[in-house]
């Protein structure tokens, strides 16, 4: 590709926190190499800030010969934008917009941010979001995720935590991440959930002055005198924070034989604050080292550091976690024999298996040091290997990889092209969902989805009460209250409600009616949520009105003659939410099919399926997890995750376990990880467990314990019956963590590919499950293959990045094409009419009625029966029969006239059907798909109330009661009803 305009944000080379440290040096060297290599093919520009004026002249002088002075842009930004001070935050947000404004004017095809992690204590400003009006790729240099992976150490300060998590969200938003090592690349994929193709390892390099030197005797003597070095020494250089493992190095050095240490010193080169110096010296004494055996040099100029590398007998790097590990490469380039940690990126720098040790075990470090120090031939091989290995790393190579990745990220058709579809700003989305730390699976789901969805929207979180107890979410997204949302709903372009069948969602009911949005329906059944809202008086009549709206009087009869729990299990009652939604998202075809069977195919087409989002998992050591849980290392562990209950078939699993050889095997155990069942079912489970010694129930498992069981398990058994359209997060947990999955083909699980686990029939036999468990125990190869296929399936189909894109496409389609979206735009168009007289109230009412009647496929049709001139005795003869016989998707509504207006007659119908229900009466407005059935006088005298399909009830003298219902049903099903109604008006 030629003629790409690349803008490099080099604020990392200006800030006091980075310019003289590794990130600043890396950023400078890489930018120079990219400008040198890419300048002939591309236009390369630099972005600097005037907040660090002392750095501007030097950077201009350095880069002007490479990119041209006219391509070095200094942006003016406001002062006091540091995130360490929360009072600066509003100013910072404004500064980010100013930066985007400048970038828009420069019109780059690609923006490369040399370092995202600036601005905590310095006035550096950066963000990663689409710049309005510019089609561009934003790339970042990804050094490591060490603070995130060790948050308790590095992010204890709340302001630093907010700053870092905002930067992590920026990292996710970037279209391209240029990792400095393969280890960092894998962290981005597994921890951030970045798509592998969006993360490129460009590696790292060092400057040419790190090379073998002939250090003169005078130079050696001067160094020894300055730093207190007596003779030969083992060298470490780098930081001294906890991950650098300096205490472990000191302990390992103390384990060397005393005779070996008499001729050596341990020299640690780094800047050392007084408290750190005291801490390390105390550690040395505690391990038996004399004062002269440990040398803490403090800061060493780089020319003297190169000399120390050349003089060292051995370089040791015991770090627990590195993004790259530059000191190792520096030592090798100087010809110093080097050994190092076997963790993170260090092995890929060293490139030699026998030069590695386990940094968590001081004895292992000591053994590696002793071997090298006692074996001159091994030291020579390390030296020769290091010199050759270091030549494989160069800034030219890193720059070449970076430019190639940037070129590939910007298709030729996009160069300098700003498509008309690029909006002036990203849509602002109000996001309503349970959020951590609420005990809701949907809260965890949202925590995984939000960082990816933020690549498409500016998101604000709307919560009912309390706080969001997730550092990433709290740091990355504004948090608003419900009352604030109600007052400022007009500022949002999109609204997304996450609705499930629990008490966590009842507050959304009035909001969905008042502020339309897209609904993500996590559970197809909402009857439990409505029942909770009604029983707690949060939404009076929510359950009963929901049953009537969704399922008619039949559901109310079942409720009257049964119990609430039975009705909630039988009826979805979800039209109370769906009818007011801009559109509905579901996770399975099963939910769509339920809608079709409940309300008809036309209604089901309003539901759009998006995959279930499941984030990547941070790896938990199986050994460590089993140790914490008290599980033997060689045990065969079968787990079932989630709340226990009859719908989870826990008893059937216990019976299958007891029916196979695992029940008496000393190395096998079955563990139910989750809260125990309700009382009655719990007693049945307890009775069954009396016959087994290797079955246990954990009770409610905290997140850390839940993760440990996923890491410790061999097999996950997730069974289900009586599904209500929900998707099991536990199934995806098992697949992602590499447990061989056993499941039955029920509900949404029936849509899983058969190859991802052991797929049992929906209604399986106990022996089928027992045989599957025995085979999984005996066949470890098959078990491992199933686990791998499960992991691959989730990575392929269910990563949050993919799902977020599906959300975006579906939400935008709803807001573009949904009938309600068209109606809202129509209202705006009508309101904007500014010619002619103003519309009277009666005109507005007429227009509203017309708009309502013009709705198509937005609700199931209603059979509206006029009770005028129908006696109670006459109605009781046929109306109950009609209620039972009315086919899907028809709904019955009976009406009568009140003060000249048509109103529902629900109280009369409930009395007739002996339903003790108090339901709200409403005005009636028919639609084109409705059918009207009444007396001849009523049909002919219904101004403003009509249906294309009209008929008259025959008088009692003409037809017996037994004939009425079959005649009505035949009339509703007659395709020729428009031309010749079966029950004509008199």
XYZ file of C-alpha atoms in Angstrom, residues 252-587:
336
model
C 18.560 -17.523 46.048
C 21.970 -15.861 46.121
C 22.200 -16.612 49.837
C 21.609 -20.298 49.043
C 24.819 -20.489 46.991
C 27.670 -22.261 48.752
C 29.596 -19.855 50.985
C 32.859 -20.684 49.207
C 31.313 -19.591 45.909
C 30.039 -16.336 47.389
C 33.449 -15.384 48.827
C 34.642 -14.467 45.356
C 31.371 -12.859 44.247
C 28.949 -10.051 44.958
C 25.330 -9.603 43.980
C 25.070 -6.211 42.271
C 21.597 -4.737 41.822
C 21.520 -1.730 39.487
C 18.476 0.518 39.795
C 17.277 3.695 41.414
C 16.566 2.899 45.055
C 14.597 4.994 47.497
C 15.810 4.956 51.125
C 12.947 2.791 52.392
C 13.493 0.256 49.590
C 17.230 0.174 50.292
C 16.554 -0.517 53.959
C 14.033 -3.248 53.065
C 16.424 -5.084 50.727
C 19.373 -4.808 53.096
C 17.230 -6.196 55.899
C 16.195 -9.101 53.672
C 19.863 -9.804 52.862
C 20.807 -9.929 56.535
C 17.817 -12.129 57.303
C 19.129 -14.671 54.789
C 22.630 -14.566 56.226
C 24.418 -12.292 53.766
C 27.108 -9.929 55.003
C 26.868 -6.233 54.188
C 29.489 -6.386 51.424
C 27.840 -9.285 49.560
C 24.900 -7.185 48.345
C 25.572 -4.006 46.342
C 22.751 -1.556 45.664
C 24.229 0.919 43.200
C 21.374 3.375 42.905
C 21.004 5.186 39.566
C 23.744 4.372 37.018
C 24.286 6.412 33.797
C 23.738 4.382 30.656
C 27.375 4.407 29.520
C 28.426 2.975 32.875
C 25.550 0.453 32.741
C 26.971 -0.889 29.465
C 30.367 -1.230 31.148
C 28.817 -3.094 34.094
C 27.087 -5.489 31.686
C 30.457 -6.208 30.087
C 32.168 -6.780 33.427
C 29.529 -9.056 34.993
C 30.245 -12.762 35.255
C 26.563 -13.612 35.025
C 23.329 -11.691 34.499
C 20.258 -12.981 36.377
C 16.697 -11.813 35.697
C 14.195 -13.362 38.156
C 11.101 -11.353 37.239
C 7.660 -12.855 37.762
C 6.070 -10.903 34.909
C 7.446 -8.817 32.033
C 6.026 -7.242 28.923
C 9.326 -7.935 27.170
C 12.344 -7.886 29.487
C 14.751 -5.422 27.856
C 17.543 -5.884 30.437
C 17.920 -9.511 29.325
C 18.411 -8.421 25.720
C 20.791 -5.647 26.761
C 22.923 -8.114 28.699
C 23.023 -10.639 25.857
C 23.953 -7.930 23.355
C 26.893 -7.001 25.593
C 28.082 -10.610 25.591
C 27.065 -11.230 29.214
C 25.953 -14.799 29.959
C 22.275 -14.468 30.919
C 19.769 -16.673 32.696
C 16.214 -15.752 33.567
C 12.669 -16.510 34.602
C 10.576 -19.065 32.771
C 7.489 -16.843 32.994
C 5.761 -14.383 30.637
C 7.941 -12.941 27.854
C 11.403 -13.758 29.184
C 11.717 -17.198 27.531
C 11.093 -15.694 24.076
C 13.879 -13.180 24.683
C 16.380 -15.694 26.053
C 15.471 -18.333 23.487
C 17.216 -21.116 25.394
C 15.506 -23.703 27.604
C 18.528 -24.452 29.775
C 18.863 -20.763 30.657
C 15.475 -20.668 32.420
C 14.412 -21.221 36.017
C 11.222 -21.091 38.083
C 11.301 -17.622 39.669
C 8.817 -18.598 42.360
C 11.318 -21.096 43.800
C 14.511 -19.498 45.177
C 16.141 -22.927 45.232
C 15.599 -23.227 41.486
C 17.144 -19.790 40.904
C 20.111 -20.769 43.096
C 20.617 -24.031 41.217
C 20.629 -22.228 37.859
C 23.110 -19.652 39.141
C 25.387 -22.335 40.621
C 25.410 -24.349 37.429
C 26.393 -21.333 35.339
C 29.022 -20.053 37.758
C 30.689 -23.467 38.100
C 30.623 -24.427 34.403
C 32.905 -22.257 32.274
C 31.901 -24.097 29.113
C 28.220 -23.402 29.837
C 29.009 -19.735 30.456
C 30.765 -19.575 27.100
C 27.789 -21.164 25.336
C 25.442 -18.671 26.999
C 27.668 -15.799 25.882
C 27.831 -16.995 22.259
C 24.119 -17.734 22.189
C 23.293 -14.305 23.621
C 25.396 -12.438 21.077
C 23.763 -14.334 18.208
C 20.266 -14.162 19.679
C 20.394 -10.404 20.305
C 21.056 -9.768 16.612
C 17.579 -11.143 15.828
C 16.012 -8.107 17.516
C 16.212 -4.699 15.839
C 14.200 -1.518 15.615
C 14.187 -1.926 11.854
C 12.482 -5.314 12.208
C 9.952 -3.975 14.723
C 9.178 -0.970 12.540
C 8.717 -3.202 9.500
C 6.214 -5.375 11.360
C 4.379 -2.325 12.697
C 4.089 -0.668 9.289
C 2.915 -3.894 7.680
C 0.209 -4.289 10.325
C -0.886 -0.672 9.913
C -0.999 -1.002 6.136
C -3.089 -4.150 6.388
C -5.519 -2.442 8.759
C -6.283 0.355 6.292
C -7.717 -1.044 3.034
C -6.665 0.848 -0.065
C -10.261 1.865 -0.726
C -10.297 3.782 2.543
C -7.201 5.872 1.952
C -8.267 9.507 2.164
C -11.903 8.458 1.710
C -14.420 9.664 4.277
C -17.631 7.737 3.617
C -20.871 9.627 3.917
C -22.109 7.053 6.420
C -19.557 8.034 9.051
C -21.625 9.859 11.705
C -20.530 13.136 13.202
C -20.421 11.356 16.532
C -20.969 7.890 17.883
C -24.516 7.166 19.065
C -25.032 7.703 22.790
C -26.488 4.577 24.394
C -28.315 4.295 27.722
C -27.582 0.830 29.120
C -29.963 -0.601 31.724
C -29.008 -3.896 33.301
C -28.098 -5.461 36.612
C -24.392 -4.873 37.177
C -21.811 -6.225 39.593
C -21.978 -6.836 42.481
C -25.628 -7.858 42.117
C -26.079 -11.622 42.327
C -27.369 -11.926 38.816
C -25.934 -13.825 35.897
C -27.020 -10.923 33.705
C -24.795 -8.615 35.781
C -21.771 -10.759 34.971
C -22.882 -10.988 31.343
C -23.067 -7.202 31.047
C -19.655 -6.788 32.659
C -18.201 -8.924 29.872
C -20.187 -7.340 27.046
C -19.903 -3.636 27.892
C -16.183 -3.149 27.156
C -16.729 -4.536 23.655
C -20.016 -2.745 23.018
C -18.210 0.497 23.886
C -16.297 0.149 20.633
C -19.576 1.066 18.887
C -21.372 3.404 21.305
C -20.774 6.102 23.885
C -22.340 4.251 26.795
C -23.810 5.504 30.047
C -24.928 3.050 32.719
C -28.366 3.516 34.255
C -28.721 1.852 37.648
C -31.538 1.620 40.147
C -29.569 2.040 43.350
C -26.235 1.365 44.999
C -22.914 1.403 43.224
C -21.302 -0.419 40.336
C -18.697 -2.626 41.984
C -16.588 -3.244 38.939
C -13.494 -1.122 38.488
C -13.469 -1.341 34.708
C -17.114 -0.340 34.311
C -17.020 2.378 36.928
C -13.882 3.855 35.399
C -14.976 3.676 31.763
C -18.655 4.640 31.794
C -20.684 7.422 33.424
C -23.147 6.011 35.958
C -26.615 7.604 36.151
C -29.607 7.055 38.375
C -33.091 6.113 37.198
C -34.467 9.543 38.089
C -31.657 11.215 36.133
C -32.433 8.997 33.139
C -36.119 9.879 33.264
C -35.299 13.586 33.250
C -32.646 13.382 30.508
C -33.865 10.533 28.281
C -33.858 12.840 25.278
C -30.056 13.051 25.261
C -29.718 9.385 24.263
C -29.785 8.127 20.705
C -30.308 4.516 21.742
C -31.651 2.713 24.814
C -30.900 -0.918 25.639
C -32.750 -2.802 28.383
C -31.453 -6.152 29.633
C -34.512 -7.947 30.985
C -34.609 -11.245 32.835
C -37.137 -13.180 34.868
C -36.101 -11.941 38.308
C -36.551 -9.141 40.820
C -33.515 -7.308 39.398
C -35.621 -6.008 36.496
C -38.932 -4.878 37.972
C -37.888 -1.210 37.995
C -37.598 -1.335 34.203
C -41.312 -1.968 33.611
C -42.508 1.669 33.739
C -39.341 2.817 31.973
C -39.871 0.532 28.989
C -43.408 1.901 28.578
C -42.302 5.523 28.866
C -38.904 5.468 27.133
C -38.908 2.978 24.242
C -35.743 1.052 23.540
C -34.400 -2.296 22.444
C -34.958 -5.143 24.904
C -32.465 -7.945 25.340
C -34.706 -10.756 26.549
C -32.436 -13.035 28.590
C -35.384 -15.185 29.694
C -38.316 -15.720 27.376
C -40.598 -16.117 30.391
C -41.085 -12.920 32.405
C -43.941 -14.181 34.572
C -41.699 -14.594 37.626
C -40.501 -10.999 37.380
C -44.062 -9.685 36.959
C -45.279 -11.765 39.892
C -42.482 -10.368 42.054
C -43.398 -6.803 41.022
C -47.041 -7.374 41.887
C -46.443 -9.223 45.159
C -44.112 -6.473 46.387
C -46.522 -3.752 45.247
C -43.860 -2.300 42.968
C -46.190 -2.577 39.975
C -49.803 -3.255 41.055
C -51.576 -5.876 38.933
C -48.365 -6.451 36.920
C -48.716 -10.226 36.933
C -52.456 -10.485 36.318
C -52.500 -7.722 33.712
C -49.471 -9.337 32.079
C -51.222 -12.691 31.913
C -54.301 -11.117 30.342
C -52.328 -9.077 27.804
C -50.203 -12.032 26.748
C -52.507 -15.030 27.062
C -56.028 -13.849 27.582
C -58.595 -14.978 30.102
C -57.471 -18.599 29.943
C -54.339 -17.717 31.892
C -56.387 -15.873 34.516
C -58.654 -18.901 34.865
C -55.633 -21.141 35.423
C -54.348 -18.704 38.023
C -57.713 -18.640 39.777
C -58.028 -22.429 39.856
C -54.365 -23.196 40.563
C -51.506 -21.308 42.205
C -49.182 -18.492 41.295
C -46.116 -20.699 40.872
C -47.921 -22.985 38.434
C -49.174 -20.055 36.352
C -45.698 -18.512 36.317
C -44.260 -21.795 35.020
C -46.937 -22.138 32.347
C -47.263 -18.660 30.858
C -44.442 -16.378 29.578
C -46.468 -13.174 30.134
C -43.834 -11.177 28.228
C -46.014 -8.974 26.020
C -46.082 -6.483 28.896
C -42.487 -5.764 27.859
C -42.308 -6.721 24.186
C -45.250 -4.609 23.021
C -43.485 -1.429 24.121
C -40.030 -2.325 22.823
C -38.369 -0.883 19.742
C -37.283 -4.458 19.087
C -36.306 -7.567 21.019
C -33.086 -9.544 21.067
C -32.867 -13.159 22.212
C -30.038 -15.655 22.448
